[in-house]
Coordinates of C-alpha atoms in Angstrom, one line a residue:
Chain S
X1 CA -39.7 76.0 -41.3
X2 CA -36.0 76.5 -42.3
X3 CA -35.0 80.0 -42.0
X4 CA -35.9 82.9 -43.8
X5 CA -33.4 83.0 -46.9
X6 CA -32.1 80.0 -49.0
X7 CA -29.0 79.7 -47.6
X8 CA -30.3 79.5 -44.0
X9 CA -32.6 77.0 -44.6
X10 CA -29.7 74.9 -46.1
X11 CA -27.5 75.3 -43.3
X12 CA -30.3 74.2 -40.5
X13 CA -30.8 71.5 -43.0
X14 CA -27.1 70.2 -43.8
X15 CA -27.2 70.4 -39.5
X16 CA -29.5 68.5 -38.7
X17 CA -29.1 65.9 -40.8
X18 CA -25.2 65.6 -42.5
X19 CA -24.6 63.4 -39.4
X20 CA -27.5 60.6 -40.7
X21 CA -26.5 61.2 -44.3
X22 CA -22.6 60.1 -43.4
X23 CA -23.8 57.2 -41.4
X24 CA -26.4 55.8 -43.9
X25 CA -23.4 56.1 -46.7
X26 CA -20.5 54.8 -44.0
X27 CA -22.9 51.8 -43.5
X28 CA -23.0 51.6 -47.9
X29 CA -19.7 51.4 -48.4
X30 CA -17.6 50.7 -45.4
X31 CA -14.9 53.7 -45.6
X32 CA -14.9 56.4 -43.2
X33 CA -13.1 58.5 -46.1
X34 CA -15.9 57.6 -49.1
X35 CA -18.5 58.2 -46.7
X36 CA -17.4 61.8 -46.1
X37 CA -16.8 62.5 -49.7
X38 CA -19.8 61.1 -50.6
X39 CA -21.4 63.2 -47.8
X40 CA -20.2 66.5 -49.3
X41 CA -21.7 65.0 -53.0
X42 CA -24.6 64.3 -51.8
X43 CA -25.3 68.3 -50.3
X44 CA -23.3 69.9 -53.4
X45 CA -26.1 68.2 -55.1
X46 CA -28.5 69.0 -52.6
X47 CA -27.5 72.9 -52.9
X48 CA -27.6 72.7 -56.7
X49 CA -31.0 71.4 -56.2
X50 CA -32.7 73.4 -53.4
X51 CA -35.9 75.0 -53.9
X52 CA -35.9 75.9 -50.5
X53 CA -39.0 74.9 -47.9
X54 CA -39.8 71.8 -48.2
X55 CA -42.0 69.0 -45.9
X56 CA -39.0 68.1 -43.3
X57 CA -40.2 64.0 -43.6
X58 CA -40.0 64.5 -47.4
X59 CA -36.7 66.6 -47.0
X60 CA -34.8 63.5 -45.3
X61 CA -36.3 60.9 -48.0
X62 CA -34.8 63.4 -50.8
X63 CA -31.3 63.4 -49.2
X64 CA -31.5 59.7 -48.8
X65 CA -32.3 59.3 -52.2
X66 CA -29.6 61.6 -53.6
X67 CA -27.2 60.0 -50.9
X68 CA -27.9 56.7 -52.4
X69 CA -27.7 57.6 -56.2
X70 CA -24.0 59.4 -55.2
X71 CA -23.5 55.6 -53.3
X72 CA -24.0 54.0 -56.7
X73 CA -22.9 56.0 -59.3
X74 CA -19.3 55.6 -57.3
X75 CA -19.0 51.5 -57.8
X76 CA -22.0 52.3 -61.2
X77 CA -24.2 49.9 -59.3
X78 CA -28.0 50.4 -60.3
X79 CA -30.0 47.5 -59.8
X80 CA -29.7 45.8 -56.3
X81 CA -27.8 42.6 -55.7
X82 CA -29.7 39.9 -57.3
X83 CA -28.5 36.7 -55.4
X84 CA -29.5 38.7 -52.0
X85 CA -31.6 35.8 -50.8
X86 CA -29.7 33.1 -51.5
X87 CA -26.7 35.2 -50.0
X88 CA -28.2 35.7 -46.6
X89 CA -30.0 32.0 -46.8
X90 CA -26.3 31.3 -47.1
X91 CA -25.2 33.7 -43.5
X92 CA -27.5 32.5 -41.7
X93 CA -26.9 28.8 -41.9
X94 CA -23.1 29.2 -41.6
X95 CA -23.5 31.5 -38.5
X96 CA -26.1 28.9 -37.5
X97 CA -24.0 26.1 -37.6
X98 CA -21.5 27.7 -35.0
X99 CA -23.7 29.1 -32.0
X100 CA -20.1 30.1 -29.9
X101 CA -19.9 33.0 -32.2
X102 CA -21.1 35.3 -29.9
X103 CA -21.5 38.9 -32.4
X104 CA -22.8 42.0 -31.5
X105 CA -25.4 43.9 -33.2
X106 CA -22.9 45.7 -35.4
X107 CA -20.8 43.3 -36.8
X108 CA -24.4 41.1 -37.6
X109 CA -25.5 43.9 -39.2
X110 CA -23.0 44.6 -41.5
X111 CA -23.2 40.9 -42.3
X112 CA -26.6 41.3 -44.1
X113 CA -26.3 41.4 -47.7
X114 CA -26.8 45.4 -49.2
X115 CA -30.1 44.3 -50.0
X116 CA -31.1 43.9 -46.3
X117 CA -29.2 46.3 -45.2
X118 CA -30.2 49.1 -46.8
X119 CA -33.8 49.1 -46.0
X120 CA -33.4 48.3 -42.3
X121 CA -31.0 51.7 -42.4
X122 CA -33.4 53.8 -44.0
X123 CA -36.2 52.8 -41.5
X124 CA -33.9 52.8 -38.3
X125 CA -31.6 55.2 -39.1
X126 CA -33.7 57.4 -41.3
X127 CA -36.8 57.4 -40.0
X128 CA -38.3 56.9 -43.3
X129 CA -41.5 54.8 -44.0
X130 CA -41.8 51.7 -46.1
X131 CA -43.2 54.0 -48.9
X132 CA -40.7 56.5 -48.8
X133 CA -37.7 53.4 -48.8
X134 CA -39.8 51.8 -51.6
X135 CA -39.1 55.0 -53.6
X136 CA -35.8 55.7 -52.0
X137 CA -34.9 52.2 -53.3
X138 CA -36.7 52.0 -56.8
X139 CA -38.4 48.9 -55.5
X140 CA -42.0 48.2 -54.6
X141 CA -43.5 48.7 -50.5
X142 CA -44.4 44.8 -50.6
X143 CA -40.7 44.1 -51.8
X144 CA -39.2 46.5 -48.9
X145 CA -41.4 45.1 -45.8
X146 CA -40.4 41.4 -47.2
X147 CA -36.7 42.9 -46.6
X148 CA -37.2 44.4 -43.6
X149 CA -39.0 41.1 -41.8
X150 CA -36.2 38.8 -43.2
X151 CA -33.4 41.4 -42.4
X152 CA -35.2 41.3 -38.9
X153 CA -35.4 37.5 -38.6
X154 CA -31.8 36.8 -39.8
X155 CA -30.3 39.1 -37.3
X156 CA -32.4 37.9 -34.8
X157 CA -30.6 34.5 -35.9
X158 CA -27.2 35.8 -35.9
X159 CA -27.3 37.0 -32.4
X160 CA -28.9 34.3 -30.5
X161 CA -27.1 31.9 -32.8
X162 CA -29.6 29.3 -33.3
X163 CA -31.6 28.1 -36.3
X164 CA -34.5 29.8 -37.4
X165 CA -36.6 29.2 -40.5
X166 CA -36.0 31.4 -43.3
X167 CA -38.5 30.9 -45.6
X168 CA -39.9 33.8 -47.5
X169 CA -42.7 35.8 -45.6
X170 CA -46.2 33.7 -46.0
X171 CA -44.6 30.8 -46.4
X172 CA -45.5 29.6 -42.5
Chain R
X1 CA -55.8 40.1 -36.3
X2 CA -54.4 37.0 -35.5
X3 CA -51.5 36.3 -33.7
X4 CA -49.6 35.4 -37.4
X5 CA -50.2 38.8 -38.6
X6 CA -49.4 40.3 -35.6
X7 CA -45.5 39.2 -35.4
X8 CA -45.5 39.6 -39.2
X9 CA -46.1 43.6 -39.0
X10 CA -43.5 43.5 -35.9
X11 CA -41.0 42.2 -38.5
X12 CA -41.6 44.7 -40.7
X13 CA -41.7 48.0 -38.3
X14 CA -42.0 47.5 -34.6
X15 CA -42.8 51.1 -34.1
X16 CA -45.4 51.3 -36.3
X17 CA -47.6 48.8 -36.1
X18 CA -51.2 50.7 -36.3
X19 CA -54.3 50.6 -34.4
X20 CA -55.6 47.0 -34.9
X21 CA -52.2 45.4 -33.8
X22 CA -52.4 47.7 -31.2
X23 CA -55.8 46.7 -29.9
X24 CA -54.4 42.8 -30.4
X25 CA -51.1 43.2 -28.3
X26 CA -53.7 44.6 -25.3
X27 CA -55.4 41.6 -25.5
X28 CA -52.1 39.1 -26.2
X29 CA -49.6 38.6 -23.4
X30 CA -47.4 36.7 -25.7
X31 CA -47.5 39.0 -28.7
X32 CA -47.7 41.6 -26.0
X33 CA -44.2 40.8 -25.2
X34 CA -42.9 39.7 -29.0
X35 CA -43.3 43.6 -29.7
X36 CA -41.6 44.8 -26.6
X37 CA -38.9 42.1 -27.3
X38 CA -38.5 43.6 -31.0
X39 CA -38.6 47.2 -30.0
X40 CA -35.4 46.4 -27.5
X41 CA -33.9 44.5 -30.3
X42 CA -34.5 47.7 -32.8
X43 CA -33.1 50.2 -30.0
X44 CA -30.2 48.2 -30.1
X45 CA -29.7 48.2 -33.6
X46 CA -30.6 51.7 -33.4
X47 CA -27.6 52.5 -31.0
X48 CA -25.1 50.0 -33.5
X49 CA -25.5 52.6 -36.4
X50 CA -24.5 55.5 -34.2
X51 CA -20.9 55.0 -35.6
X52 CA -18.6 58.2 -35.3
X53 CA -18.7 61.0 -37.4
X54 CA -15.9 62.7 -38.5
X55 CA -15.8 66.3 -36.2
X56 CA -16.5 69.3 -38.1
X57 CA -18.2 67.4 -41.0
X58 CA -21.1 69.8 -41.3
X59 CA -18.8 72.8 -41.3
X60 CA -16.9 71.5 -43.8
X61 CA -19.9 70.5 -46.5
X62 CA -20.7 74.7 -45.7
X63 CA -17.6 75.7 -46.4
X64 CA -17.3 73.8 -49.5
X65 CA -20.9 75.2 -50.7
X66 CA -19.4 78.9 -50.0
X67 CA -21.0 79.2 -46.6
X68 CA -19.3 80.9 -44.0
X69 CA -21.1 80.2 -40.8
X70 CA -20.7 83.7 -38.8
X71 CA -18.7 82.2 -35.4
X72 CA -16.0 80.3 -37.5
X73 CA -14.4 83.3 -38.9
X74 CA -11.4 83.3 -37.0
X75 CA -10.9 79.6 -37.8
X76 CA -10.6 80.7 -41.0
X77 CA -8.5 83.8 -40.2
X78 CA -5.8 81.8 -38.7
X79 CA -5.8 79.3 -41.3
X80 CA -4.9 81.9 -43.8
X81 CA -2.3 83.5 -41.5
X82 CA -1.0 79.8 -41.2
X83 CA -1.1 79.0 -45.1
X84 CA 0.5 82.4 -45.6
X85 CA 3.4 81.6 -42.9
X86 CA 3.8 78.2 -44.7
X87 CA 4.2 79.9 -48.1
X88 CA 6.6 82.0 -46.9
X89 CA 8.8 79.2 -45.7
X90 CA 8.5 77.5 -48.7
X91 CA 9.7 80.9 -50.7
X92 CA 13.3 80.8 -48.3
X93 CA 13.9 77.6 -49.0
X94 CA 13.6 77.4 -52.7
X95 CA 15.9 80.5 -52.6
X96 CA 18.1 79.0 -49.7
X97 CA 18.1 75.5 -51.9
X98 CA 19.3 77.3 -55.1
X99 CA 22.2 79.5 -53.4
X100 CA 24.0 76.7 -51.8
X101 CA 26.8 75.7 -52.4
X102 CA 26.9 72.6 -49.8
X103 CA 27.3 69.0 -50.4
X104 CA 25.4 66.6 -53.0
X105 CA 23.7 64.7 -49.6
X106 CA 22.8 67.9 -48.0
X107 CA 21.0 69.2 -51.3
X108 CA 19.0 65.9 -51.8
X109 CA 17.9 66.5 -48.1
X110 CA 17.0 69.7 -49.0
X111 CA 15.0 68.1 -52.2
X112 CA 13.2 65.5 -50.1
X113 CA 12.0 67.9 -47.6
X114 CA 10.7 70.4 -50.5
X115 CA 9.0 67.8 -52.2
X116 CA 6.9 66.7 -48.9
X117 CA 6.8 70.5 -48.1
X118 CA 4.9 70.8 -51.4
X119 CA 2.3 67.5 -51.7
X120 CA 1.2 67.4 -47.7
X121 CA 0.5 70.9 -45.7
X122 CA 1.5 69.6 -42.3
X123 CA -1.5 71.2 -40.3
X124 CA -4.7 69.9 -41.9
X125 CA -2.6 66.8 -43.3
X126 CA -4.5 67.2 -46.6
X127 CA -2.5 67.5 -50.4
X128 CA -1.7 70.2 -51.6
X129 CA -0.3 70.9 -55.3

């Protein structure tokens, strides 16, 4: 599928997808600069790594991983941000409470808390299923759709900047 | 499926909603029309992530790796020429810097310039030791 000799297939890979790879990290951390550099980690590890053919799907969900595990071994951040929900409880009723404001879709995105973020990325961005995110993430597939729906409903709030309940999905 | 469980698998991936919400939303204006709302929200978001990416970025993580994609050559061969041009410079200085005899103000001018000579090549703007 990629080329005939190892480093063929990396280059078609590192191709088609260093562009996704630097815009899932620039949306991590925020720097145009760390994103790059953490780009070039994230395929020096990639190279080190390479066994050649692989399932392109599968392929993608491996760089996404790696990219991530580069993300937080620079700030040594593991675990994902505990007080996530209460945090974007917390967005949503202060952009709520000022309908004028008007955002776009980008700057309401990069409101959501990292733990919101991240999974709507992979799936929008990456293409990658709720399985491959829940492994991509070290979380479970039930934990990543109940990110995904309230990372879907609070943006929704952000932009039409009006109420909406945020309860927990299953709770109406 | 109910109309509940319908908007509850939009949430979670408009475009992939499999065939039972698919055989509901042919039935269900409304739900019909939640989806197609969702999926012009996600295209949206979609198009918000398409922020810029630095040019060259995939020749450069190549490069670094010890590729040396074909149709870049030159690049390179000019770079070298360029790098080789700067040295060179830098070479007449140092030697002009240590023969002269001119005033205190001129050889700190001299000393300022070598030392941003030396940490900033002034083509690719990157450091250089």
């Amino acid at each position: 599928m990629f080329g005939a000799t190892r480093r063929d297939g990396f280059e078609t890979v590192v191709r088609a997808y260093a562009n996704d790879v630097f815009r899932y990290l620039h949306w991590l951390c925020r720097d145009r600069s760390l994103a790059e550099d953490l780009s070039q980690e994230t395929f020096a590890r990639a190279w080190a790594a390479w066994e050649g053919q692989r399932d392109e799907k599968a392929l993608k969900a491996w760089l996404f991983t790696i990219a991530r595990n580069e993300y937080a071994r620079t700030f040594e951040r593991k675990r994902l941000d505990i007080d996530a929900d209460v945090e974007l409880d917390a967005l949503v009723s202060k952009t709520s409470a000022d309908p004028a404001l008007g955002i776009d879709v980008r700057r309401a995105f990069g409101l959501l808390p990292d733990a919101y973020r991240e999974p709507l990325l992979l799936q929008v961005l990456g293409g990658l299923s709720s399985a491959e995110i829940a492994a991509t993430m070290e979380s479970t597939e039930e934990a990543v759709n109940m990110r995904l729906s309230r990372a879907r409903k609070a943006l929704r709030t952000l932009l039409e900047g009006k109420a909406a309940p945020m309860g927990k999905e299953g709770s109406r | 499926m109910n109309c509940l469980e319908f908007r509850r698998l939009v949430l979670v991936d408009p475009r992939s909603i499999g065939e039972e919400a698919r055989a509901h939303a042919s039935e269900c204006v409304a739900c019909r029309e939640t989806l197609g709302k969702q999926r012009e929200a996600d295209d949206q978001l979609f198009a918000a992530l398409q922020v810029p990416v630095p040019d060259g970025l995939a020749d450069r993580i190549l490069v670094a790796r010890g590729h040396r994609p074909a149709r870049r050559r030159w690049t390179f061969g000019i770079a070298a020429a360029r790098e080789f041009s700067a040295a060179a410079t830098l070479r007449t200085i140092r030697s002009a810097t240590r023969r002269s005899t001119t005033s205190r103000t001129s050889r700190n001018r001299s000393r300022r310039f070598m030392q941003s000579a030396t940490t900033t090549c002034r083509w690719c703007s990157r450091s250089r030791d």
